[in-house]
mmCIF file of C-alpha atoms in Angstrom:
data_model
loop_
_atom_site.group_PDB
_atom_site.id
_atom_site.type_symbol
_atom_site.label_atom_id
_atom_site.label_comp_id
_atom_site.label_asym_id
_atom_site.label_seq_id
_atom_site.Cartn_x
_atom_site.Cartn_y
_atom_site.Cartn_z
ATOM 1 C CA UNK A 24 121.436 102.033 129.816
ATOM 2 C CA UNK A 25 122.266 105.315 131.750
ATOM 3 C CA UNK A 26 125.892 105.505 130.498
ATOM 4 C CA UNK A 27 124.464 105.009 127.057
ATOM 5 C CA UNK A 28 121.912 107.654 127.571
ATOM 6 C CA UNK A 29 124.599 110.124 128.852
ATOM 7 C CA UNK A 30 126.680 109.467 125.928
ATOM 8 C CA UNK A 31 123.469 109.974 123.146
ATOM 9 C CA UNK A 32 122.627 112.975 125.184
ATOM 10 C CA UNK A 33 126.381 114.480 124.950
ATOM 11 C CA UNK A 34 126.411 113.640 121.275
ATOM 12 C CA UNK A 35 122.876 115.365 120.957
ATOM 13 C CA UNK A 36 124.027 118.408 122.671
ATOM 14 C CA UNK A 37 127.098 118.897 120.382
ATOM 15 C CA UNK A 38 125.180 118.040 117.207
ATOM 16 C CA UNK A 39 123.975 120.396 114.361
ATOM 17 C CA UNK A 40 121.339 118.306 113.372
ATOM 18 C CA UNK A 41 119.903 115.133 114.765
ATOM 19 C CA UNK A 42 118.838 112.245 112.557
ATOM 20 C CA UNK A 43 117.280 109.146 114.400
ATOM 21 C CA UNK A 44 116.561 106.439 112.078
ATOM 22 C CA UNK A 45 114.178 103.581 113.182
ATOM 23 C CA UNK A 46 112.529 100.227 112.043
ATOM 24 C CA UNK A 47 108.938 99.664 113.895
ATOM 25 C CA UNK A 48 106.430 96.855 114.562
ATOM 26 C CA UNK A 49 104.007 97.957 111.965
ATOM 27 C CA UNK A 50 103.854 97.147 108.398
ATOM 28 C CA UNK A 51 103.878 100.810 107.349
ATOM 29 C CA UNK A 52 105.841 103.284 104.589
ATOM 30 C CA UNK A 53 108.561 105.165 105.993
ATOM 31 C CA UNK A 54 107.434 108.366 107.918
ATOM 32 C CA UNK A 55 109.174 111.277 109.812
ATOM 33 C CA UNK A 56 108.680 112.951 112.774
ATOM 34 C CA UNK A 57 110.285 116.267 112.748
ATOM 35 C CA UNK A 58 110.824 118.072 116.195
ATOM 36 C CA UNK A 59 108.941 121.177 116.537
ATOM 37 C CA UNK A 60 111.344 123.810 114.632
ATOM 38 C CA UNK A 61 110.904 125.106 111.119
ATOM 39 C CA UNK A 62 114.168 123.780 110.047
ATOM 40 C CA UNK A 63 113.497 120.193 111.138
ATOM 41 C CA UNK A 64 109.918 120.430 109.316
ATOM 42 C CA UNK A 65 111.763 121.461 106.215
ATOM 43 C CA UNK A 66 114.282 118.924 106.328
ATOM 44 C CA UNK A 67 111.526 116.162 107.196
ATOM 45 C CA UNK A 68 109.564 117.142 103.819
ATOM 46 C CA UNK A 69 112.704 116.765 101.600
ATOM 47 C CA UNK A 70 113.523 113.119 102.788
ATOM 48 C CA UNK A 71 112.195 110.221 100.949
ATOM 49 C CA UNK A 72 109.679 109.199 103.436
ATOM 50 C CA UNK A 73 105.625 108.906 102.515
ATOM 51 C CA UNK A 74 104.429 110.915 105.311
ATOM 52 C CA UNK A 75 105.723 113.562 107.470
ATOM 53 C CA UNK A 76 104.036 113.749 110.958
ATOM 54 C CA UNK A 77 104.121 117.267 112.476
ATOM 55 C CA UNK A 78 103.960 118.020 116.499
ATOM 56 C CA UNK A 79 103.944 114.138 117.269
ATOM 57 C CA UNK A 80 107.477 114.081 118.139
ATOM 58 C CA UNK A 81 106.809 115.684 121.777
ATOM 59 C CA UNK A 82 103.583 114.093 122.622
ATOM 60 C CA UNK A 83 104.772 110.863 124.177
ATOM 61 C CA UNK A 84 103.974 110.318 127.947
ATOM 62 C CA UNK A 85 107.345 110.825 129.319
ATOM 63 C CA UNK A 86 109.058 113.141 126.877
ATOM 64 C CA UNK A 87 112.016 111.071 126.717
ATOM 65 C CA UNK A 88 112.969 110.849 123.060
ATOM 66 C CA UNK A 89 116.025 111.806 121.183
ATOM 67 C CA UNK A 90 114.186 114.753 119.862
ATOM 68 C CA UNK A 91 112.739 115.640 123.176
ATOM 69 C CA UNK A 92 116.561 116.216 124.104
ATOM 70 C CA UNK A 93 117.655 117.841 120.718
ATOM 71 C CA UNK A 94 114.321 120.288 121.756
ATOM 72 C CA UNK A 95 116.004 120.701 125.099
ATOM 73 C CA UNK A 96 119.398 121.943 123.596
ATOM 74 C CA UNK A 97 117.735 123.796 120.904
ATOM 75 C CA UNK A 98 119.075 121.411 118.186
ATOM 76 C CA UNK A 99 116.962 120.443 115.263
ATOM 77 C CA UNK A 100 115.772 117.031 114.643
ATOM 78 C CA UNK A 101 114.076 114.394 112.488
ATOM 79 C CA UNK A 102 113.034 110.856 113.641
ATOM 80 C CA UNK A 103 112.332 108.469 110.815
ATOM 81 C CA UNK A 104 110.441 105.184 111.023
ATOM 82 C CA UNK A 105 111.658 103.239 107.734
ATOM 83 C CA UNK A 106 108.887 100.266 108.093
ATOM 84 C CA UNK A 107 108.299 97.053 109.878
ATOM 85 C CA UNK A 108 111.510 95.287 111.404
ATOM 86 C CA UNK A 109 111.532 92.292 109.366
ATOM 87 C CA UNK A 110 110.434 93.911 106.168
ATOM 88 C CA UNK A 111 112.651 92.843 103.128
ATOM 89 C CA UNK A 112 113.060 96.667 102.245
ATOM 90 C CA UNK A 113 113.890 98.320 105.705
ATOM 91 C CA UNK A 114 117.298 98.442 105.352
ATOM 92 C CA UNK A 115 117.557 99.875 101.873
ATOM 93 C CA UNK A 116 114.811 102.404 103.205
ATOM 94 C CA UNK A 117 116.892 103.423 106.172
ATOM 95 C CA UNK A 118 120.239 103.838 103.680
ATOM 96 C CA UNK A 119 118.242 105.854 101.242
ATOM 97 C CA UNK A 120 117.020 108.138 104.123
ATOM 98 C CA UNK A 121 120.384 108.430 105.376
ATOM 99 C CA UNK A 122 121.841 109.253 101.840
ATOM 100 C CA UNK A 123 119.338 111.856 101.222
ATOM 101 C CA UNK A 124 119.806 113.528 104.425
ATOM 102 C CA UNK A 125 123.802 113.571 103.724
ATOM 103 C CA UNK A 126 122.915 115.032 100.218
ATOM 104 C CA UNK A 127 120.764 117.835 101.390
ATOM 105 C CA UNK A 128 122.564 121.213 100.635
ATOM 106 C CA UNK A 129 122.063 124.527 102.208
ATOM 107 C CA UNK A 130 121.133 127.310 99.739
ATOM 108 C CA UNK A 131 122.993 130.592 100.453
ATOM 109 C CA UNK A 132 120.301 132.795 99.188
ATOM 110 C CA UNK A 133 117.332 132.234 101.815
ATOM 111 C CA UNK A 134 119.019 129.809 103.895
ATOM 112 C CA UNK A 135 116.647 126.851 103.157
ATOM 113 C CA UNK A 136 117.793 123.039 102.044
ATOM 114 C CA UNK A 137 116.899 121.743 98.776
ATOM 115 C CA UNK A 138 117.543 118.028 98.051
ATOM 116 C CA UNK A 139 119.756 116.587 95.211
ATOM 117 C CA UNK A 140 116.648 114.563 93.801
ATOM 118 C CA UNK A 141 113.061 114.460 95.032
ATOM 119 C CA UNK A 142 110.764 112.443 93.036
ATOM 120 C CA UNK A 143 107.376 112.819 95.303
ATOM 121 C CA UNK A 144 106.597 114.995 98.108
ATOM 122 C CA UNK A 145 105.079 113.204 101.324
ATOM 123 C CA UNK A 146 101.739 113.736 102.656
ATOM 124 C CA UNK A 147 102.487 116.174 105.658
ATOM 125 C CA UNK A 148 99.841 116.132 108.717
ATOM 126 C CA UNK A 149 99.850 117.659 111.940
ATOM 127 C CA UNK A 150 99.291 115.643 115.028
ATOM 128 C CA UNK A 151 97.009 117.592 117.310
ATOM 129 C CA UNK A 152 95.505 114.941 120.012
ATOM 130 C CA UNK A 153 96.084 111.493 121.249
ATOM 131 C CA UNK A 154 93.595 108.881 122.717
ATOM 132 C CA UNK A 155 94.509 106.591 125.817
ATOM 133 C CA UNK A 156 93.661 103.334 126.191
ATOM 134 C CA UNK A 157 90.938 102.877 129.015
ATOM 135 C CA UNK A 158 89.461 100.212 130.711
ATOM 136 C CA UNK A 159 87.813 97.356 128.642
ATOM 137 C CA UNK A 160 89.345 98.710 125.330
ATOM 138 C CA UNK A 161 88.346 96.959 121.956
ATOM 139 C CA UNK A 162 88.976 98.376 118.258
ATOM 140 C CA UNK A 163 85.295 98.579 116.648
ATOM 141 C CA UNK A 164 87.288 98.259 113.323
ATOM 142 C CA UNK A 165 90.846 97.241 112.010
ATOM 143 C CA UNK A 166 92.895 100.527 111.172
ATOM 144 C CA UNK A 167 96.300 100.789 109.401
ATOM 145 C CA UNK A 168 98.680 103.481 109.888
ATOM 146 C CA UNK A 169 97.632 106.849 108.493
ATOM 147 C CA UNK A 170 93.936 105.340 107.798
ATOM 148 C CA UNK A 171 91.957 108.411 107.222
ATOM 149 C CA UNK A 172 88.551 108.202 109.425
ATOM 150 C CA UNK A 173 85.627 110.218 108.401
ATOM 151 C CA UNK A 174 84.107 112.694 110.834
ATOM 152 C CA UNK A 175 82.074 111.119 113.927
ATOM 153 C CA UNK A 176 82.705 107.643 112.909
ATOM 154 C CA UNK A 177 83.102 104.802 116.059
ATOM 155 C CA UNK A 178 86.873 103.887 116.302
ATOM 156 C CA UNK A 179 87.015 101.999 119.723
ATOM 157 C CA UNK A 180 85.060 101.449 123.030
ATOM 158 C CA UNK A 181 86.401 101.575 126.495
ATOM 159 C CA UNK A 182 85.222 102.719 129.920
ATOM 160 C CA UNK A 183 83.903 105.995 128.470
ATOM 161 C CA UNK A 184 81.810 104.073 126.109
ATOM 162 C CA UNK A 185 82.304 104.443 122.013
ATOM 163 C CA UNK A 186 85.107 106.900 120.935
ATOM 164 C CA UNK A 187 84.537 108.366 117.731
ATOM 165 C CA UNK A 188 86.756 110.230 115.235
ATOM 166 C CA UNK A 189 87.250 114.054 115.447
ATOM 167 C CA UNK A 190 85.464 116.763 113.481
ATOM 168 C CA UNK A 191 86.159 116.852 109.891
ATOM 169 C CA UNK A 192 87.606 112.999 110.157
ATOM 170 C CA UNK A 193 91.057 112.562 110.728
ATOM 171 C CA UNK A 194 94.085 110.249 109.981
ATOM 172 C CA UNK A 195 94.913 107.675 112.542
ATOM 173 C CA UNK A 196 98.650 107.601 113.425
ATOM 174 C CA UNK A 197 100.274 104.722 115.288
ATOM 175 C CA UNK A 198 97.141 102.465 116.331
ATOM 176 C CA UNK A 199 98.220 100.376 119.021
ATOM 177 C CA UNK A 200 98.739 96.776 118.338
ATOM 178 C CA UNK A 201 98.789 95.840 121.934
ATOM 179 C CA UNK A 202 96.910 98.138 123.842
ATOM 180 C CA UNK A 203 98.261 98.925 127.538
ATOM 181 C CA UNK A 204 95.727 100.925 129.921
ATOM 182 C CA UNK A 205 96.871 104.674 130.364
ATOM 183 C CA UNK A 206 99.196 104.496 127.214
ATOM 184 C CA UNK A 207 98.337 105.881 123.547
ATOM 185 C CA UNK A 208 95.789 103.953 121.697
ATOM 186 C CA UNK A 209 96.273 106.241 118.937
ATOM 187 C CA UNK A 210 97.256 109.910 117.741
ATOM 188 C CA UNK A 211 94.916 111.853 115.694
ATOM 189 C CA UNK A 212 96.233 114.187 112.471
ATOM 190 C CA UNK A 213 94.925 116.361 110.093
ATOM 191 C CA UNK A 214 96.486 117.232 106.623
ATOM 192 C CA UNK A 215 98.187 120.394 106.407
#
């Protein structure tokens, strides 16, 4: 693992852009997590994904993701979750995302990117906080990825008591299927 990590880190240091493509445990539409740079966010919005979640890429507990490494070396990047591991379309989604990324063309006049074909714009949300799992954690409702929860709705309960959605309501990002004390229960995001 250490040798593999060194090889990946060296590749990231020498890259112009990092595209990190995954599948995940949740049955969810494809979504992009750009690193915190304008170019990363711009490219993420041009990929064939349903959602773009800004700011989440660097909110993990240990900060050991490929995008954290890319940010450390000032390399723009996007992580894309293509859907559930065993979903019949997950491979096709990954191929579509990679193909779309490779088809991006840099426009000389203003230095921005444009896709060859883009049919639907993704919903862009900005992640601003995380909720951690405490003792006695239990969900008060069932939530799917990107569920919008109205303001002041009870979401889960733990040692603190009931935890409510933030002012103005928010989208739930990555609700924990198997909550672990001290890890993220969910992330909150608001539409831009």
